[in-house]
């Protein structure tokens, strides 16, 4: 039998890792939160890198500044960029990954070769990908002149990273409207879903409807918290906000790199569907397409959700790809991850950078903590 | 002989599947073609209009220039990857062994708390880390970077090893314990010999991740200790770049992980999928 002494040794052997992770993750997070509530780097009388720098407590001042100060719009723009980047990047990877996985599930010859090709960008650094795609997306070269080089067609006129256009305009003051529209869309989707499936899942529908109504109601409160703080911005003539077209090229590069990952996840998921199940459906008269629609895809749903969460959190942290493709100072493509770098390590505005970093951590935690919890609960149940 | 309607349909479906797959392959490989072609062109002959043309003759000098420009960064990356990969794999293996086979007080909370460390945006700990590394005099050196990558590698290495060891039957360990093996004896004689595939997965994963990493590389180093990704970003940064150099640089920086991926792809995918947890 394993002795108590061995149990003690086990714990002692684990201790160094626990202490290191404890300090480097939780200790530093605590410290980042503390720093975000000081004036480190803002006080002109205190050189930020001096050994005996005095950091005074300022409460939530830094958060209020980056969220509301008229001149601090870069951070808010980076949030808008992250939002659109996340939506299109996640959507792109899931759709492309699904397409690739379904194609490779057709008993194709040379499957291993195709899989290797679609997955190889995953082995590259984002810096390598960014460098390559910066060259691919030169306005007068790269893919723009590919139709010309291959077929003699006129070149594509799109300036990619240099593009200054703003699509899908976004106004902070309109957030209640966006939430309401999203809510209506969800309700409509539910109605269509019901009309198609004719299955009435009372509790499920009630919960979703309640959440939607609650969200719409909460969004009404936005006017009270946001607008009084937001007013000066409306009077400042600054660039329109929305989906910056300059991000499109970066999204394409990111999808090129990461869709192999979703493909690998989906292939693993499809392989997990027992062949007997598919065979049974075929015997019952399902066509190949129905087999996918009714058997395979429903089984993939949890995997699609996992993929969306993993990709979503990667997108919230994105840094090196944007750095390599657009540089750290491009206002059209700025993301929070870059701001922490430029504000913290170039401007030495450590407190402000910490506040941005804490907000990043908050968003990542919101999607990762429930995910991690459900994953670990699931696996302990299976055991 | 004519085809029946069914055969004809099947034939068209099969053909279109292959056509789509081949087109997608070309899309995925087009950047590779462009990189290789550009890296082999004489800088004087590179212009945007002839981007897609083959070089008239292979111009190898760019690679020599790039190696010179990378200078110590290539060596730094090799040292960094070796050090941090070995340390984080060994520690991860022990952690995985303990989490899967030994009852540790509070492990229900400790393990998820540890795993959370692999999802955090490293920006969130960057400034305290900078402060800490300066405080312990490890800021700006390769050693410091090895420490950083080892610690932040622990969650994923622990996870992969734990999931790997869970499948080793407890009876084997109990049998060894009855034969008098202690904590280290069980590890050395039973767990470790069965770990080789686990080590391959973890080492490949850590090697690729650390080689490709940029954020710590650019913030926690000085010019003497930068890794290769930072060198590449500098080579490609700025406006008036000669594109043969960044492209040759991209090839040099991509080659080690790419070779590993091509030779040991199966293990690479296992590391990749482990990142989506499911303990």
XYZ file of C-alpha atoms in Angstrom:
662
model
C 0.000 0.000 0.000
C 1.083 3.519 -0.578
C 2.271 5.009 2.665
C 1.535 8.352 4.233
C 5.160 9.226 3.780
C 4.761 8.826 0.014
C 1.642 10.972 0.076
C 3.652 13.656 1.782
C 6.419 13.335 -0.804
C 3.814 13.659 -3.570
C 2.542 16.883 -2.076
C 6.052 18.231 -1.551
C 6.962 17.433 -5.174
C 3.897 19.297 -6.357
C 4.618 22.288 -4.179
C 7.219 24.050 -6.381
C 4.815 24.097 -9.336
C 1.953 25.269 -7.147
C 4.048 28.056 -5.692
C 5.353 29.148 -9.095
C 1.909 29.177 -10.687
C 0.539 30.786 -7.556
C 2.996 33.655 -7.823
C 3.244 33.996 -11.600
C -0.475 33.725 -12.268
C -2.494 34.666 -9.197
C 0.076 36.825 -7.432
C 0.716 38.824 -10.562
C -2.978 39.159 -11.393
C -3.547 40.578 -7.920
C -0.633 42.919 -8.441
C -1.949 43.988 -11.840
C -5.303 44.845 -10.279
C -3.509 46.829 -7.574
C -1.341 48.620 -10.143
C -4.400 49.504 -12.202
C -5.658 51.482 -9.204
C -2.519 53.610 -8.858
C -1.029 56.516 -10.770
C 2.157 54.611 -11.709
C 3.420 56.224 -14.885
C 0.998 59.152 -14.781
C 2.618 61.295 -12.124
C 5.197 63.569 -13.811
C 7.114 63.894 -10.537
C 7.627 60.150 -10.223
C 9.825 58.660 -12.990
C 8.074 55.332 -13.616
C 11.233 53.242 -13.756
C 12.951 54.721 -10.693
C 13.767 52.136 -8.034
C 11.882 54.019 -5.314
C 8.927 55.194 -7.385
C 5.922 56.189 -5.271
C 2.638 54.838 -6.591
C -0.393 56.558 -5.118
C -3.786 54.931 -4.910
C -6.334 56.515 -7.247
C -9.206 54.036 -7.029
C -11.011 53.334 -10.276
C -9.773 56.539 -11.902
C -7.834 54.732 -14.643
C -10.839 52.643 -15.594
C -13.039 55.685 -15.704
C -10.483 57.470 -17.892
C -10.122 54.761 -20.503
C -13.852 54.111 -20.598
C -15.034 57.715 -20.723
C -12.279 60.276 -21.258
C -12.664 62.097 -24.558
C -9.000 61.815 -25.438
C -8.716 58.172 -24.472
C -10.848 56.855 -27.315
C -8.124 54.472 -28.538
C -9.000 51.871 -25.935
C -12.702 52.022 -26.750
C -11.870 51.723 -30.444
C -9.731 48.696 -29.656
C -12.767 47.105 -28.012
C -14.841 47.706 -31.140
C -12.047 46.230 -33.265
C -11.820 43.195 -31.011
C -15.570 42.710 -31.210
C -15.671 42.658 -35.014
C -12.424 40.726 -35.261
C -13.774 38.065 -32.902
C -17.091 37.704 -34.708
C -15.613 37.300 -38.181
C -12.563 35.321 -37.113
C -14.574 32.781 -35.107
C -17.240 32.535 -37.785
C -14.604 32.131 -40.502
C -12.714 29.419 -38.654
C -15.836 27.449 -37.750
C -17.266 27.572 -41.270
C -13.931 26.815 -42.957
C -13.082 24.109 -40.427
C -16.474 22.479 -40.878
C -16.154 22.568 -44.650
C -12.682 21.026 -44.543
C -13.709 18.367 -42.027
C -16.803 17.372 -44.009
C -14.828 17.204 -47.243
C -12.175 15.019 -45.650
C -14.862 12.751 -44.206
C -15.839 11.589 -47.708
C -13.302 8.760 -47.856
C -11.046 10.786 -50.101
C -7.783 9.421 -51.402
C -4.760 11.239 -50.013
C -6.688 12.361 -46.950
C -3.509 12.485 -44.857
C -1.888 14.795 -47.401
C -4.825 17.201 -47.444
C -5.034 17.172 -43.660
C -1.334 18.002 -43.420
C -1.747 20.892 -45.851
C -4.754 22.429 -44.092
C -3.180 22.122 -40.670
C 0.403 23.206 -41.367
C -0.172 26.942 -40.713
C -0.923 25.990 -37.097
C 2.755 25.129 -36.686
C 3.804 28.653 -37.668
C 4.330 31.629 -35.429
C 1.793 34.442 -35.736
C 4.799 36.631 -36.532
C 5.690 34.419 -39.511
C 2.068 34.394 -40.675
C 1.862 38.150 -40.288
C 5.060 38.719 -42.251
C 3.930 36.449 -45.071
C 0.464 37.967 -45.308
C 1.743 41.513 -45.208
C 3.501 40.645 -48.454
C 0.452 38.775 -49.778
C -1.734 41.839 -49.142
C 0.403 44.557 -50.710
C -2.105 46.833 -52.468
C -0.281 46.598 -55.829
C 0.934 43.031 -55.565
C 0.191 39.736 -53.893
C -3.348 38.431 -54.143
C -4.536 41.676 -55.706
C -2.673 40.898 -58.910
C -3.251 37.152 -58.790
C -6.227 37.315 -61.231
C -3.934 39.244 -63.532
C -1.008 36.857 -63.201
C -3.166 33.768 -63.762
C -5.912 34.859 -66.147
C -5.003 38.337 -67.339
C -7.984 39.849 -65.533
C -7.859 43.372 -64.090
C -6.251 43.497 -60.635
C -8.303 43.718 -57.457
C -8.559 47.259 -56.132
C -8.529 46.819 -52.386
C -5.910 48.322 -50.152
C -6.241 45.783 -47.299
C -4.243 46.939 -44.288
C -3.982 50.488 -45.648
C -7.733 50.719 -46.079
C -9.371 53.589 -44.201
C -13.024 52.615 -44.726
C -15.367 51.984 -41.852
C -18.219 49.554 -42.365
C -21.057 48.608 -40.018
C -21.004 51.859 -38.019
C -21.014 51.488 -34.284
C -21.989 54.090 -31.673
C -21.612 53.469 -27.966
C -24.832 55.360 -27.347
C -26.700 52.848 -29.509
C -25.774 49.821 -27.425
C -29.352 49.437 -26.087
C -30.591 49.313 -29.672
C -27.996 46.691 -30.660
C -28.986 44.565 -27.677
C -32.674 44.912 -28.524
C -32.035 43.953 -32.144
C -29.991 40.961 -31.061
C -32.787 39.956 -28.688
C -35.400 40.169 -31.425
C -33.146 38.149 -33.712
C -32.821 35.429 -31.086
C -36.602 35.335 -30.555
C -37.171 35.176 -34.310
C -34.644 32.378 -34.597
C -36.510 30.498 -31.879
C -39.815 30.968 -33.704
C -38.324 29.699 -36.971
C -36.736 26.813 -35.168
C -40.094 25.895 -33.699
C -41.859 26.245 -37.021
C -39.322 23.912 -38.647
C -38.974 21.264 -35.973
C -42.520 21.423 -34.541
C -41.118 20.448 -31.193
C -42.146 22.585 -28.283
C -39.402 22.703 -25.678
C -41.248 24.806 -23.138
C -38.568 25.281 -20.477
C -35.788 25.903 -22.958
C -37.809 28.527 -24.809
C -38.997 30.145 -21.589
C -35.448 30.469 -20.265
C -34.138 31.974 -23.498
C -37.060 34.376 -23.763
C -36.609 35.446 -20.141
C -32.891 36.079 -20.680
C -33.619 38.100 -23.811
C -36.242 40.239 -22.096
C -33.937 40.768 -19.136
C -31.103 41.835 -21.446
C -33.316 44.275 -23.296
C -34.457 45.690 -19.985
C -30.894 45.968 -18.674
C -29.845 47.702 -21.874
C -32.338 50.458 -21.031
C -30.203 51.185 -17.983
C -27.246 51.824 -20.301
C -28.496 55.354 -20.889
C -28.072 56.098 -17.222
C -24.586 54.678 -16.840
C -23.093 55.556 -20.182
C -24.619 58.648 -21.676
C -23.804 61.180 -18.965
C -20.159 60.127 -19.299
C -20.264 59.819 -23.055
C -21.572 63.262 -23.961
C -18.246 65.051 -24.568
C -17.225 62.446 -27.096
C -20.239 63.150 -29.247
C -19.063 66.721 -29.677
C -15.516 65.781 -30.574
C -14.972 65.363 -34.286
C -13.219 62.010 -34.345
C -13.061 59.267 -36.903
C -16.231 57.202 -37.393
C -16.314 53.981 -35.401
C -17.299 50.563 -36.628
C -15.799 47.641 -38.465
C -12.508 48.910 -39.867
C -11.980 47.410 -43.299
C -8.252 47.331 -42.516
C -8.995 44.374 -40.250
C -10.226 42.184 -43.108
C -6.751 41.214 -44.243
C -5.737 40.338 -40.680
C -8.875 38.257 -40.246
C -8.111 36.362 -43.466
C -4.575 35.635 -42.278
C -5.884 34.504 -38.886
C -8.463 32.212 -40.491
C -5.781 30.813 -42.803
C -3.715 29.980 -39.754
C -6.400 28.669 -37.419
C -9.040 26.938 -39.557
C -6.898 23.794 -39.550
C -7.352 23.737 -35.796
C -11.153 23.734 -36.020
C -10.883 21.164 -38.808
C -8.848 18.871 -36.539
C -11.374 19.289 -33.724
C -14.293 18.563 -36.033
C -12.612 15.550 -37.623
C -12.031 14.128 -34.153
C -15.684 14.815 -33.383
C -16.989 13.205 -36.571
C -14.831 10.137 -35.939
C -16.511 9.922 -32.554
C -19.919 9.343 -34.170
C -20.345 5.553 -34.278
C -20.537 4.230 -37.828
C -23.481 1.970 -36.794
C -25.504 5.095 -36.035
C -24.942 6.431 -39.543
C -25.589 3.008 -41.048
C -28.866 2.716 -39.129
C -29.968 6.095 -40.446
C -29.135 5.032 -44.017
C -31.132 1.830 -43.589
C -34.043 3.972 -42.418
C -33.868 5.778 -45.746
C -31.841 8.880 -44.859
C -29.888 10.396 -47.731
C -26.160 11.171 -47.187
C -27.041 14.821 -46.600
C -29.706 13.887 -44.059
C -27.204 11.670 -42.250
C -25.045 14.730 -41.732
C -27.919 17.027 -40.861
C -29.649 14.726 -38.436
C -26.872 12.547 -37.006
C -23.404 14.054 -37.402
C -23.950 17.794 -36.996
C -26.055 17.540 -33.818
C -23.225 15.477 -32.295
C -20.765 18.170 -33.315
C -22.661 20.965 -31.559
C -20.726 20.777 -28.278
C -17.442 20.659 -30.216
C -18.437 23.709 -32.238
C -19.137 25.484 -28.967
C -15.725 24.450 -27.597
C -14.044 25.672 -30.770
C -15.872 28.998 -30.548
C -14.769 29.475 -26.948
C -11.130 28.565 -27.587
C -10.960 30.739 -30.717
C -12.878 33.534 -29.030
C -10.393 33.737 -26.210
C -7.474 33.625 -28.648
C -9.079 36.508 -30.494
C -9.474 38.544 -27.302
C -5.736 38.117 -26.658
C -4.576 38.663 -30.244
C -1.359 40.642 -30.373
C 1.521 39.279 -32.438
C -0.419 38.869 -35.682
C -1.631 42.468 -35.655
C 1.834 43.630 -34.606
C 3.459 41.847 -37.549
C 0.855 42.836 -40.133
C -0.058 46.408 -39.258
C 2.585 47.486 -36.768
C 1.950 48.416 -33.143
C 0.759 51.968 -33.829
C -1.922 51.559 -36.451
C -5.050 53.296 -35.141
C -7.309 51.375 -37.527
C -6.233 47.959 -36.310
C -5.471 48.640 -32.660
C -6.465 45.876 -30.231
C -6.256 45.817 -26.405
C -3.328 43.364 -26.440
C -1.273 45.875 -28.423
C -2.299 48.771 -26.206
C -0.944 47.036 -23.113
C 2.362 46.777 -24.966
C 2.506 50.327 -26.317
C 1.131 52.016 -23.183
C 3.087 49.848 -20.761
C 6.387 49.112 -22.435
C 6.869 52.159 -24.629
C 5.070 54.947 -22.769
C 5.697 53.433 -19.310
C 2.088 54.300 -18.427
C 1.999 51.199 -16.264
C -1.202 51.940 -14.376
C -3.226 52.635 -17.490
C -1.778 49.572 -19.246
C -2.677 47.493 -16.194
C -6.266 48.701 -16.282
C -6.513 47.639 -19.943
C -4.895 44.298 -19.105
C -7.334 43.685 -16.261
C -10.279 44.367 -18.561
C -8.808 41.874 -21.068
C -8.467 39.311 -18.309
C -12.040 39.947 -17.246
C -13.412 39.218 -20.737
C -11.279 36.092 -21.104
C -12.315 34.868 -17.649
C -15.992 35.394 -18.444
C -15.816 32.904 -21.294
C -13.097 30.557 -20.001
C -14.108 29.977 -16.374
C -17.551 28.474 -17.133
C -15.974 26.490 -19.979
C -13.194 25.064 -17.820
C -15.671 24.286 -15.071
C -18.050 22.397 -17.366
C -15.178 20.536 -19.082
C -13.730 19.313 -15.815
C -17.132 18.433 -14.357
C -17.975 16.470 -17.494
C -14.732 14.491 -17.426
C -15.051 13.662 -13.726
C -18.574 12.375 -14.404
C -17.360 10.196 -17.237
C -14.804 8.579 -15.005
C -21.461 1.423 -71.976
C -23.456 4.253 -70.466
C -23.603 5.258 -66.843
C -26.812 5.008 -64.905
C -28.197 8.200 -63.368
C -26.954 7.075 -59.955
C -23.438 6.367 -61.194
C -23.368 9.664 -63.035
C -24.419 11.591 -59.950
C -21.918 9.791 -57.796
C -19.203 10.498 -60.336
C -19.942 14.240 -60.401
C -20.113 14.452 -56.616
C -16.804 12.620 -56.213
C -15.128 14.747 -58.860
C -16.340 18.007 -57.369
C -15.114 16.956 -53.931
C -11.625 16.480 -55.336
C -11.790 19.704 -57.329
C -12.754 21.668 -54.213
C -10.057 19.964 -52.149
C -7.388 20.700 -54.728
C -8.495 24.324 -55.017
C -8.387 24.687 -51.241
C -4.942 23.112 -51.205
C -3.771 25.733 -53.696
C -5.294 28.495 -51.545
C -3.529 27.187 -48.448
C -0.209 26.799 -50.253
C -0.262 30.031 -52.270
C 1.431 32.004 -49.450
C 4.124 29.318 -49.250
C 4.798 29.602 -52.952
C 5.054 33.371 -52.688
C 7.426 33.208 -49.720
C 9.764 30.715 -51.327
C 9.783 32.510 -54.665
C 10.391 35.933 -53.114
C 13.121 34.685 -50.807
C 15.014 33.329 -53.811
C 14.858 36.517 -55.879
C 17.648 38.998 -56.344
C 16.386 42.089 -54.398
C 17.036 44.206 -57.497
C 14.494 42.145 -59.455
C 11.710 42.201 -56.832
C 8.801 44.393 -57.784
C 5.113 44.176 -57.042
C 3.999 43.537 -60.616
C 6.080 40.381 -60.957
C 5.278 39.066 -57.478
C 4.056 35.720 -58.722
C 6.819 35.083 -61.242
C 9.534 32.548 -60.598
C 13.009 33.984 -60.014
C 15.176 33.966 -63.130
C 17.876 32.248 -61.132
C 17.901 31.250 -57.461
C 19.558 33.935 -55.393
C 20.673 32.231 -52.178
C 22.473 35.178 -50.616
C 19.340 36.370 -48.790
C 19.554 33.391 -46.458
C 23.140 34.197 -45.552
C 22.198 37.814 -44.906
C 19.251 36.756 -42.787
C 21.337 34.422 -40.668
C 23.743 37.264 -40.134
C 20.912 39.667 -39.287
C 19.405 37.211 -36.817
C 22.841 36.784 -35.277
C 22.562 35.715 -31.643
C 18.748 35.559 -31.834
C 18.798 32.164 -33.481
C 21.086 30.847 -30.760
C 18.920 32.504 -28.093
C 15.835 30.785 -29.426
C 17.575 27.406 -29.448
C 18.805 27.853 -25.862
C 15.414 29.132 -24.763
C 13.504 26.297 -26.365
C 15.844 23.612 -25.046
C 15.853 24.938 -21.511
C 12.179 25.747 -21.125
C 10.940 22.639 -22.949
C 12.989 20.244 -20.842
C 12.140 21.958 -17.554
C 8.425 22.336 -18.200
C 8.107 18.745 -19.521
C 9.854 17.189 -16.538
C 7.889 19.245 -14.035
C 4.660 18.695 -15.957
C 5.255 14.951 -15.960
C 5.706 14.881 -12.174
C 2.660 17.110 -11.687
C 0.566 14.954 -13.979
C 1.678 11.843 -12.111
C 0.740 13.407 -8.790
C -2.594 14.831 -9.950
C -3.659 11.562 -11.574
C -2.322 8.977 -9.121
C -1.989 10.599 -5.714
C -4.573 12.198 -3.493
C -3.462 15.745 -2.849
C -5.422 17.887 -0.376
C -7.560 20.358 -2.303
C -6.700 18.944 -5.726
C -10.298 19.506 -6.852
C -9.507 23.205 -6.768
C -5.777 23.202 -7.357
C -5.938 21.522 -10.747
C -8.516 23.889 -12.322
C -6.733 26.851 -10.749
C -3.544 25.669 -12.402
C -5.241 25.116 -15.771
C -6.681 28.621 -15.770
C -3.078 29.797 -16.088
C -2.898 28.603 -19.691
C -5.863 30.682 -20.811
C -5.073 34.020 -19.237
C -4.003 36.805 -21.554
C -0.335 37.181 -20.664
C -0.789 40.920 -20.976
C -2.574 40.691 -17.621
C 0.571 39.579 -15.806
C 3.099 41.359 -17.998
C 3.725 44.457 -15.904
C 4.019 42.679 -12.518
C 6.215 40.101 -14.282
C 8.425 42.885 -15.618
C 8.649 44.328 -12.112
C 9.391 40.935 -10.576
C 12.041 39.977 -13.115
C 13.793 43.293 -12.566
C 13.604 42.731 -8.827
C 15.282 39.298 -8.987
C 17.796 40.488 -11.592
C 16.593 38.131 -14.293
C 15.096 40.772 -16.556
C 16.480 40.984 -20.061
C 18.319 37.675 -20.237
C 17.765 34.287 -21.811
C 17.718 32.648 -18.356
C 14.841 34.886 -17.306
C 12.950 34.011 -20.462
C 13.513 30.301 -19.770
C 12.031 30.729 -16.292
C 9.012 32.574 -17.696
C 8.303 29.991 -20.386
C 8.798 27.130 -17.962
C 6.295 28.505 -15.470
C 3.639 29.448 -18.004
C 4.156 26.091 -19.721
C 3.331 24.162 -16.544
C -0.491 24.236 -16.930
C -0.540 22.650 -20.399
C 2.241 20.141 -19.708
C 0.558 19.123 -16.448
C -2.776 18.732 -18.244
C -1.399 16.595 -21.074
C 0.540 14.305 -18.717
C -2.358 13.996 -16.303
C -4.729 12.955 -19.079
C -2.094 10.554 -20.311
C -1.460 8.943 -16.902
C -5.127 8.575 -16.008
C -5.245 5.658 -18.437
C -2.510 3.728 -16.617
C -4.411 1.208 -14.451
C -4.121 1.891 -10.735
C -3.597 -1.850 -10.148
C -0.174 -1.619 -11.769
C 0.830 1.066 -9.300
C -0.604 -0.818 -6.359
C 1.268 -3.945 -7.397
C 4.500 -2.003 -7.514
C 3.725 -0.431 -4.156
C 3.211 -3.880 -2.617
C 6.591 -4.851 -4.033
C 8.002 -2.025 -1.989
C 8.255 0.756 -4.568
C 7.863 4.219 -3.121
C 6.730 7.470 -4.780
C 9.835 7.760 -6.922
C 10.121 4.008 -7.507
C 6.637 3.843 -9.003
C 7.411 6.831 -11.188
C 10.766 5.492 -12.353
C 9.789 1.876 -12.968
C 6.174 2.125 -14.120
C 4.979 5.595 -14.988
C 8.037 7.023 -16.691
C 8.686 4.055 -19.034
C 5.073 4.328 -20.209
C 5.382 8.084 -20.700
C 7.418 8.218 -23.879
C 4.484 9.096 -26.191
C 3.323 11.622 -23.607
C 6.764 13.185 -23.570
C 6.821 13.315 -27.371
C 3.476 15.165 -27.424
C 4.508 17.589 -24.697
C 7.991 18.257 -26.029
C 6.702 18.916 -29.524
C 3.999 21.182 -28.211
C 6.283 23.176 -25.936
C 8.977 23.370 -28.589
C 6.578 24.853 -31.152
C 4.867 27.196 -28.707
C 8.060 28.595 -27.240
C 9.847 28.871 -30.581
C 6.889 30.800 -31.990
C 6.250 33.019 -28.983
C 6.509 36.768 -29.374
C 4.963 38.729 -26.483
C 7.451 37.713 -23.775
C 10.207 37.773 -26.364
C 9.598 41.414 -27.184
C 8.913 42.682 -23.661
C 11.235 40.677 -21.400
C 14.489 40.892 -23.347
C 17.170 43.288 -24.415
C 18.930 43.287 -27.773
C 21.324 40.506 -26.733
C 18.665 38.068 -25.575
C 15.863 38.486 -28.119
C 14.414 35.345 -29.690
C 14.058 34.770 -33.411
C 10.437 35.966 -33.674
C 11.514 39.402 -32.504
C 14.329 39.348 -35.028
C 11.839 38.541 -37.766
C 9.474 41.329 -36.693
C 12.373 43.785 -36.860
C 13.453 42.494 -40.233
C 9.952 42.922 -41.631
C 8.988 46.065 -39.757
C 9.244 49.528 -41.179
C 8.039 50.692 -44.547
C 10.892 50.483 -47.048
C 11.718 46.816 -46.654
C 13.500 44.652 -49.156
C 11.078 41.763 -49.252
C 13.611 39.030 -49.981
C 14.958 39.373 -46.432
C 11.694 39.109 -44.450
C 10.653 36.183 -46.640
C 13.953 34.357 -46.147
C 13.657 35.224 -42.450
C 10.141 33.817 -42.316
C 11.428 30.560 -43.804
C 14.274 30.298 -41.304
C 11.941 31.090 -38.392
C 9.252 28.682 -39.625
C 11.481 25.769 -40.546
C 12.146 24.104 -37.161
C 8.494 23.871 -36.039
C 7.430 23.017 -39.577
C 9.881 20.118 -39.807
C 8.682 18.824 -36.457
C 5.094 19.117 -37.656
C 5.730 17.295 -40.903
C 7.721 14.476 -39.292
C 5.682 14.080 -36.103
C 2.319 15.530 -37.142
C 0.268 12.939 -35.287
C 1.746 13.962 -31.950
C 1.448 17.636 -32.811
C -2.300 17.244 -33.352
C -2.654 15.511 -30.003
C -1.012 18.465 -28.282
C -3.196 20.818 -30.265
C -6.402 19.092 -29.242
C -5.266 18.822 -25.617
C -5.434 22.598 -25.479
C -9.215 22.405 -25.681
C -9.022 20.657 -22.278
C -11.493 17.795 -21.703
C -9.505 16.296 -18.824
